[in-house]
mmCIF file of C-alpha atoms in Angstrom:
data_model
loop_
_atom_site.group_PDB
_atom_site.id
_atom_site.type_symbol
_atom_site.label_atom_id
_atom_site.label_comp_id
_atom_site.label_asym_id
_atom_site.label_seq_id
_atom_site.Cartn_x
_atom_site.Cartn_y
_atom_site.Cartn_z
ATOM 1 C CA UNK A 1478 0.253 0.060 -0.196
ATOM 2 C CA UNK A 1479 3.546 2.305 0.669
ATOM 3 C CA UNK A 1480 4.587 1.818 -1.885
ATOM 4 C CA UNK A 1481 1.805 2.862 -3.950
ATOM 5 C CA UNK A 1482 1.478 5.947 -2.243
ATOM 6 C CA UNK A 1483 4.790 6.794 -3.510
ATOM 7 C CA UNK A 1484 4.669 5.999 -6.723
ATOM 8 C CA UNK A 1485 1.338 8.955 -7.070
ATOM 9 C CA UNK A 1486 2.699 10.841 -5.374
ATOM 10 C CA UNK A 1487 6.092 10.816 -7.551
ATOM 11 C CA UNK A 1488 3.597 10.579 -10.573
ATOM 12 C CA UNK A 1489 1.905 13.407 -9.173
ATOM 13 C CA UNK A 1490 5.116 15.592 -8.758
ATOM 14 C CA UNK A 1491 6.344 14.949 -12.186
ATOM 15 C CA UNK A 1492 3.255 16.082 -13.991
ATOM 16 C CA UNK A 1493 3.207 19.504 -11.813
ATOM 17 C CA UNK A 1494 6.826 20.088 -12.852
ATOM 18 C CA UNK A 1495 6.575 19.143 -16.451
ATOM 19 C CA UNK A 1496 3.389 21.543 -16.539
ATOM 20 C CA UNK A 1497 5.831 24.308 -14.627
ATOM 21 C CA UNK A 1498 8.213 23.588 -17.165
ATOM 22 C CA UNK A 1499 5.675 24.387 -20.065
ATOM 23 C CA UNK A 1500 4.528 27.763 -18.796
ATOM 24 C CA UNK A 1501 8.162 28.580 -18.561
ATOM 25 C CA UNK A 1502 8.282 27.871 -21.612
ATOM 26 C CA UNK A 1503 5.478 29.239 -23.260
ATOM 27 C CA UNK A 1504 6.356 32.854 -20.927
ATOM 28 C CA UNK A 1505 10.086 32.837 -22.581
ATOM 29 C CA UNK A 1506 8.918 31.916 -26.245
ATOM 30 C CA UNK A 1507 5.983 35.463 -25.587
ATOM 31 C CA UNK A 1508 8.933 37.428 -23.884
ATOM 32 C CA UNK A 1509 10.554 36.261 -26.587
ATOM 33 C CA UNK A 1510 7.518 36.925 -29.314
ATOM 34 C CA UNK A 1511 6.963 40.357 -27.369
ATOM 35 C CA UNK A 1512 10.816 41.588 -28.195
ATOM 36 C CA UNK A 1513 10.836 40.570 -31.810
ATOM 37 C CA UNK A 1514 7.478 42.641 -32.405
ATOM 38 C CA UNK A 1515 9.223 45.820 -30.252
ATOM 39 C CA UNK A 1516 12.363 45.385 -32.627
ATOM 40 C CA UNK A 1517 9.973 45.226 -35.386
ATOM 41 C CA UNK A 1518 8.726 48.230 -34.497
ATOM 42 C CA UNK A 1519 11.665 50.385 -33.474
ATOM 43 C CA UNK A 1520 12.345 49.953 -37.337
ATOM 44 C CA UNK A 1521 9.156 50.930 -38.205
ATOM 45 C CA UNK A 1522 9.998 54.385 -36.102
ATOM 46 C CA UNK A 1523 12.902 54.224 -38.220
ATOM 47 C CA UNK A 1524 11.401 54.798 -41.488
ATOM 48 C CA UNK A 1525 8.858 56.986 -39.675
ATOM 49 C CA UNK A 1526 6.384 54.448 -40.333
ATOM 50 C CA UNK A 1527 4.522 54.633 -36.415
ATOM 51 C CA UNK A 1528 0.786 52.980 -37.510
ATOM 52 C CA UNK A 1529 2.700 49.869 -38.826
ATOM 53 C CA UNK A 1530 5.292 50.653 -35.628
ATOM 54 C CA UNK A 1531 2.448 51.307 -33.198
ATOM 55 C CA UNK A 1532 0.977 47.450 -33.996
ATOM 56 C CA UNK A 1533 3.940 45.827 -33.472
ATOM 57 C CA UNK A 1534 4.302 47.878 -30.096
ATOM 58 C CA UNK A 1535 0.773 46.536 -29.369
ATOM 59 C CA UNK A 1536 1.511 42.979 -30.154
ATOM 60 C CA UNK A 1537 4.304 43.371 -27.770
ATOM 61 C CA UNK A 1538 1.871 44.591 -25.096
ATOM 62 C CA UNK A 1539 -0.419 41.501 -25.555
ATOM 63 C CA UNK A 1540 2.283 38.967 -25.833
ATOM 64 C CA UNK A 1541 4.168 40.583 -22.170
ATOM 65 C CA UNK A 1542 2.391 43.021 -20.806
ATOM 66 C CA UNK A 1543 5.653 42.850 -18.565
ATOM 67 C CA UNK A 1544 7.880 43.903 -21.808
ATOM 68 C CA UNK A 1545 6.895 48.193 -21.954
ATOM 69 C CA UNK A 1546 9.588 49.347 -24.500
ATOM 70 C CA UNK A 1547 7.040 49.095 -26.828
ATOM 71 C CA UNK A 1548 4.770 51.260 -25.422
ATOM 72 C CA UNK A 1549 8.023 53.918 -24.059
ATOM 73 C CA UNK A 1550 9.421 53.626 -27.210
ATOM 74 C CA UNK A 1551 6.613 54.351 -28.766
ATOM 75 C CA UNK A 1552 5.628 57.501 -26.391
ATOM 76 C CA UNK A 1553 9.484 58.602 -26.817
ATOM 77 C CA UNK A 1554 8.992 58.510 -30.602
ATOM 78 C CA UNK A 1555 5.752 61.472 -29.816
ATOM 79 C CA UNK A 1556 8.269 62.911 -27.633
ATOM 80 C CA UNK A 1557 9.990 63.604 -30.163
ATOM 81 C CA UNK A 1558 7.060 64.354 -32.627
ATOM 82 C CA UNK A 1559 6.009 66.812 -30.735
ATOM 83 C CA UNK A 1560 2.526 64.706 -30.236
ATOM 84 C CA UNK A 1561 2.446 65.165 -26.302
ATOM 85 C CA UNK A 1562 -0.536 63.893 -25.822
ATOM 86 C CA UNK A 1563 0.202 60.757 -27.480
ATOM 87 C CA UNK A 1564 3.763 61.180 -25.600
ATOM 88 C CA UNK A 1565 2.381 61.770 -22.411
ATOM 89 C CA UNK A 1566 -0.536 58.496 -23.244
ATOM 90 C CA UNK A 1567 1.790 56.209 -24.510
ATOM 91 C CA UNK A 1568 4.584 56.433 -21.201
ATOM 92 C CA UNK A 1569 1.613 56.208 -18.867
ATOM 93 C CA UNK A 1570 0.815 53.157 -20.109
ATOM 94 C CA UNK A 1571 3.881 52.129 -19.708
ATOM 95 C CA UNK A 1572 4.256 53.238 -16.073
ATOM 96 C CA UNK A 1573 1.853 50.906 -15.709
ATOM 97 C CA UNK A 1574 2.669 48.602 -17.404
ATOM 98 C CA UNK A 1575 6.158 48.211 -15.647
ATOM 99 C CA UNK A 1576 7.282 46.144 -13.213
ATOM 100 C CA UNK A 1577 10.555 46.738 -12.034
ATOM 101 C CA UNK A 1578 11.777 49.956 -10.375
ATOM 102 C CA UNK A 1579 14.411 50.881 -13.355
ATOM 103 C CA UNK A 1580 11.055 50.608 -15.592
ATOM 104 C CA UNK A 1581 9.275 53.100 -13.561
ATOM 105 C CA UNK A 1582 11.438 55.152 -13.483
ATOM 106 C CA UNK A 1583 12.500 55.872 -16.882
ATOM 107 C CA UNK A 1584 9.013 56.213 -17.625
ATOM 108 C CA UNK A 1585 7.852 58.324 -15.312
ATOM 109 C CA UNK A 1586 10.482 60.118 -15.965
ATOM 110 C CA UNK A 1587 9.822 60.935 -19.192
ATOM 111 C CA UNK A 1588 5.867 61.130 -17.903
ATOM 112 C CA UNK A 1589 7.578 64.794 -15.779
ATOM 113 C CA UNK A 1590 9.009 66.040 -19.241
ATOM 114 C CA UNK A 1591 6.463 66.226 -21.136
ATOM 115 C CA UNK A 1592 3.923 67.885 -18.890
ATOM 116 C CA UNK A 1593 7.061 69.771 -18.454
ATOM 117 C CA UNK A 1594 5.729 70.854 -22.569
ATOM 118 C CA UNK A 1595 2.434 71.063 -21.639
ATOM 119 C CA UNK A 1596 3.605 74.065 -18.114
ATOM 120 C CA UNK A 1597 2.313 71.695 -16.434
ATOM 121 C CA UNK A 1598 4.361 72.136 -13.775
ATOM 122 C CA UNK A 1599 2.509 71.257 -10.721
ATOM 123 C CA UNK A 1600 2.194 67.588 -12.743
ATOM 124 C CA UNK A 1601 5.628 66.979 -13.459
ATOM 125 C CA UNK A 1602 6.081 67.853 -9.981
ATOM 126 C CA UNK A 1603 4.797 64.798 -9.531
ATOM 127 C CA UNK A 1604 5.692 62.491 -12.306
ATOM 128 C CA UNK A 1605 9.885 63.188 -10.981
ATOM 129 C CA UNK A 1606 9.187 62.759 -7.584
ATOM 130 C CA UNK A 1607 7.812 59.313 -8.211
ATOM 131 C CA UNK A 1608 10.866 59.062 -10.430
ATOM 132 C CA UNK A 1609 12.747 59.167 -7.632
ATOM 133 C CA UNK A 1610 11.820 57.374 -5.471
ATOM 134 C CA UNK A 1611 12.092 54.809 -7.862
ATOM 135 C CA UNK A 1612 16.183 55.769 -8.621
ATOM 136 C CA UNK A 1613 16.681 58.222 -5.727
ATOM 137 C CA UNK A 1614 20.004 58.556 -7.542
ATOM 138 C CA UNK A 1615 19.686 60.015 -10.908
ATOM 139 C CA UNK A 1616 20.598 63.578 -10.705
ATOM 140 C CA UNK A 1617 18.686 64.730 -14.384
ATOM 141 C CA UNK A 1618 15.448 64.123 -12.352
ATOM 142 C CA UNK A 1619 16.645 65.766 -9.886
ATOM 143 C CA UNK A 1620 17.468 69.084 -11.562
ATOM 144 C CA UNK A 1621 14.284 68.845 -13.496
ATOM 145 C CA UNK A 1622 12.177 69.040 -10.240
ATOM 146 C CA UNK A 1623 14.386 71.377 -9.000
ATOM 147 C CA UNK A 1624 12.857 73.597 -12.723
ATOM 148 C CA UNK A 1625 9.504 72.616 -12.245
ATOM 149 C CA UNK A 1626 8.962 73.292 -8.131
ATOM 150 C CA UNK A 1627 9.693 76.324 -9.615
ATOM 151 C CA UNK A 1628 7.649 76.530 -12.453
ATOM 152 C CA UNK A 1629 4.816 75.561 -9.907
ATOM 153 C CA UNK A 1630 6.045 78.452 -7.991
ATOM 154 C CA UNK A 1631 5.609 80.625 -10.256
ATOM 155 C CA UNK A 1632 2.547 79.710 -12.185
ATOM 156 C CA UNK A 1633 0.793 79.479 -8.295
ATOM 157 C CA UNK A 1634 1.575 83.260 -7.968
ATOM 158 C CA UNK A 1635 0.141 84.221 -11.545
ATOM 159 C CA UNK A 1636 -2.630 82.697 -10.301
ATOM 160 C CA UNK A 1637 -3.522 84.273 -7.233
ATOM 161 C CA UNK A 1638 -2.607 87.285 -8.728
ATOM 162 C CA UNK A 1639 -4.987 86.611 -11.034
ATOM 163 C CA UNK A 1640 -7.876 85.433 -8.257
ATOM 164 C CA UNK A 1641 -6.809 88.169 -6.035
ATOM 165 C CA UNK A 1642 -7.608 90.489 -9.266
ATOM 166 C CA UNK A 1643 -10.361 89.062 -10.275
ATOM 167 C CA UNK A 1644 -11.802 89.829 -6.372
ATOM 168 C CA UNK A 1645 -11.254 93.269 -6.320
ATOM 169 C CA UNK A 1646 -12.674 92.962 -9.430
ATOM 170 C CA UNK A 1647 -16.112 91.779 -8.413
ATOM 171 C CA UNK A 1648 -15.380 94.100 -4.806
ATOM 172 C CA UNK A 1649 -15.136 97.776 -7.202
ATOM 173 C CA UNK A 1650 -18.740 96.239 -8.757
ATOM 174 C CA UNK A 1651 -19.693 95.179 -6.096
ATOM 175 C CA UNK A 1652 -19.204 99.339 -4.244
ATOM 176 C CA UNK A 1653 -20.827 100.784 -7.305
ATOM 177 C CA UNK A 1654 -23.682 98.541 -7.203
ATOM 178 C CA UNK A 1655 -24.604 99.937 -3.940
ATOM 179 C CA UNK A 1656 -23.392 104.010 -4.562
ATOM 180 C CA UNK A 1657 -26.156 104.112 -7.827
ATOM 181 C CA UNK A 1658 -28.520 102.749 -4.980
ATOM 182 C CA UNK A 1659 -27.589 105.306 -2.734
ATOM 183 C CA UNK A 1660 -28.042 108.216 -4.974
ATOM 184 C CA UNK A 1661 -30.802 107.092 -6.331
ATOM 185 C CA UNK A 1662 -32.026 107.346 -2.944
ATOM 186 C CA UNK A 1663 -30.389 110.649 -1.915
ATOM 187 C CA UNK A 1664 -32.157 112.111 -5.318
ATOM 188 C CA UNK A 1665 -35.293 113.386 -4.556
ATOM 189 C CA UNK A 1666 -35.437 114.549 -8.789
ATOM 190 C CA UNK A 1667 -37.408 111.361 -9.883
ATOM 191 C CA UNK A 1668 -39.788 112.085 -6.939
ATOM 192 C CA UNK A 1669 -39.918 116.187 -7.847
ATOM 193 C CA UNK A 1670 -40.245 115.901 -11.416
ATOM 194 C CA UNK A 1671 -43.382 113.159 -10.191
ATOM 195 C CA UNK A 1672 -44.860 116.314 -7.878
ATOM 196 C CA UNK A 1673 -44.233 119.101 -10.185
ATOM 197 C CA UNK A 1674 -46.083 116.948 -13.462
ATOM 198 C CA UNK A 1675 -48.814 116.432 -11.378
ATOM 199 C CA UNK A 1676 -49.253 120.527 -10.193
ATOM 200 C CA UNK A 1677 -48.914 121.308 -13.891
ATOM 201 C CA UNK A 1678 -51.870 119.211 -14.809
ATOM 202 C CA UNK A 1679 -54.077 121.060 -11.791
ATOM 203 C CA UNK A 1680 -53.765 124.172 -13.774
ATOM 204 C CA UNK A 1681 -55.309 125.944 -15.624
ATOM 205 C CA UNK A 1682 -54.489 127.370 -19.256
ATOM 206 C CA UNK A 1683 -54.033 130.903 -17.857
ATOM 207 C CA UNK A 1684 -51.562 129.121 -15.277
ATOM 208 C CA UNK A 1685 -53.323 129.269 -12.430
ATOM 209 C CA UNK A 1686 -54.483 126.322 -10.306
ATOM 210 C CA UNK A 1687 -57.061 125.153 -10.958
ATOM 211 C CA UNK A 1688 -60.110 124.847 -8.286
ATOM 212 C CA UNK A 1689 -61.160 122.025 -6.247
ATOM 213 C CA UNK A 1690 -64.198 119.877 -8.022
ATOM 214 C CA UNK A 1691 -67.280 121.117 -7.031
ATOM 215 C CA UNK A 1692 -65.223 124.850 -7.902
ATOM 216 C CA UNK A 1693 -65.050 123.526 -11.471
ATOM 217 C CA UNK A 1694 -68.228 121.959 -11.544
ATOM 218 C CA UNK A 1695 -69.804 125.916 -11.216
ATOM 219 C CA UNK A 1696 -67.357 127.289 -13.505
ATOM 220 C CA UNK A 1697 -69.178 124.722 -15.903
ATOM 221 C CA UNK A 1698 -72.311 126.309 -14.937
ATOM 222 C CA UNK A 1699 -71.090 129.654 -15.072
ATOM 223 C CA UNK A 1700 -70.532 129.313 -18.798
ATOM 224 C CA UNK A 1701 -73.838 127.723 -19.625
ATOM 225 C CA UNK A 1702 -74.971 130.779 -18.749
ATOM 226 C CA UNK A 1703 -73.069 133.005 -20.295
ATOM 227 C CA UNK A 1704 -73.645 131.072 -23.324
ATOM 228 C CA UNK A 1705 -76.473 132.586 -24.548
ATOM 229 C CA UNK A 1706 -75.166 136.037 -24.514
ATOM 230 C CA UNK A 1707 -73.694 137.810 -27.448
ATOM 231 C CA UNK A 1708 -70.106 138.206 -26.230
ATOM 232 C CA UNK A 1709 -68.760 142.231 -26.955
ATOM 233 C CA UNK A 1710 -65.784 142.780 -29.752
ATOM 234 C CA UNK A 1711 -63.393 144.814 -28.817
ATOM 235 C CA UNK A 1712 -63.494 148.087 -29.413
ATOM 236 C CA UNK A 1713 -67.923 147.562 -28.860
ATOM 237 C CA UNK A 1714 -70.505 147.814 -26.926
ATOM 238 C CA UNK A 1715 -72.785 144.826 -25.897
ATOM 239 C CA UNK A 1716 -76.458 145.383 -26.697
ATOM 240 C CA UNK A 1717 -76.888 145.467 -22.737
ATOM 241 C CA UNK A 1718 -74.606 148.993 -22.531
ATOM 242 C CA UNK A 1719 -76.584 150.474 -26.035
ATOM 243 C CA UNK A 1720 -79.493 149.594 -23.861
ATOM 244 C CA UNK A 1721 -78.791 151.519 -20.733
ATOM 245 C CA UNK A 1722 -77.386 154.396 -22.981
ATOM 246 C CA UNK A 1723 -80.385 154.769 -24.911
ATOM 247 C CA UNK A 1724 -82.791 155.174 -21.659
ATOM 248 C CA UNK A 1725 -80.378 157.307 -19.999
ATOM 249 C CA UNK A 1726 -80.181 159.285 -23.435
ATOM 250 C CA UNK A 1727 -84.550 159.336 -23.105
ATOM 251 C CA UNK A 1728 -84.596 160.618 -19.900
ATOM 252 C CA UNK A 1729 -82.143 163.417 -20.830
ATOM 253 C CA UNK A 1730 -84.491 164.367 -23.261
ATOM 254 C CA UNK A 1731 -87.592 164.189 -21.473
ATOM 255 C CA UNK A 1732 -85.377 166.551 -18.699
ATOM 256 C CA UNK A 1733 -84.547 169.358 -21.684
ATOM 257 C CA UNK A 1734 -88.289 168.613 -23.203
ATOM 258 C CA UNK A 1735 -90.052 169.535 -19.712
ATOM 259 C CA UNK A 1736 -87.131 172.699 -18.706
ATOM 260 C CA UNK A 1737 -87.950 173.808 -22.283
ATOM 261 C CA UNK A 1738 -91.643 174.418 -21.537
ATOM 262 C CA UNK A 1739 -91.331 175.526 -18.467
ATOM 263 C CA UNK A 1740 -89.591 178.703 -20.155
ATOM 264 C CA UNK A 1741 -92.001 178.754 -22.706
ATOM 265 C CA UNK A 1742 -94.669 179.169 -20.053
ATOM 266 C CA UNK A 1743 -93.008 181.403 -18.439
ATOM 267 C CA UNK A 1744 -91.769 184.224 -20.978
ATOM 268 C CA UNK A 1745 -95.685 184.324 -23.139
ATOM 269 C CA UNK A 1746 -98.064 187.454 -22.354
ATOM 270 C CA UNK A 1747 -101.312 187.239 -20.916
ATOM 271 C CA UNK A 1748 -103.667 188.158 -23.584
ATOM 272 C CA UNK A 1749 -106.073 190.619 -22.746
ATOM 273 C CA UNK A 1750 -110.365 190.798 -23.263
ATOM 274 C CA UNK A 1751 -109.651 193.845 -25.673
ATOM 275 C CA UNK A 1752 -108.442 193.342 -29.672
ATOM 276 C CA UNK A 1753 -106.688 196.008 -32.442
#
């Protein structure tokens, strides 16, 4: 029984060992194929054939994600051509798939360079810090980090000034609005004009203030009473004046006539009864 058990364990161990060997061979083959794809991609890059080169680099990543040379080399090529967005994407991909500190250090260093080209200094500072975490001895990364910090500080100052200016402009605008409101409250011009307008409405055609409603009604009645009478024209007597004048003249004429008759009666001779 023990012999059978021993033979059984030996068989299982042999199968596991064989499977591990096959797996190692597959991984080794995948790495070799990935390196070949990277090599083909590099050749295509030298020929300025970026589309096919990217295809070869992608094949390398699919075969062996740990082989970051494809993304890394393609990112460098885009960087040299000035395509910084694509370069940033490829180097970020390389940093994600990197398994060794050296690969991570190189990827983050190049990410910092791309961010500096894009004037994203604050983000570049963090990229260079990540590079130094994986390789603290690199002087070039330290130098770039110092430049990135200085650039980030300058950008922060400019941003603070801009925000301060915006705050001042907003404050001045609010003050001007408050001042206009105060002036509007203190200036009775509008109310005075309104009162003046109402006062003008209460004046009649001669410029005199109108009376109350009852008086206005009385004036209207007086106007109706005078409507039937002819209005005298300038330089002429009214009918009433003419009538009064004629009556006065008749009275005077009557008095004169009476006076004449009295004088005649006074000077007349008295007739006798004798004849001539």
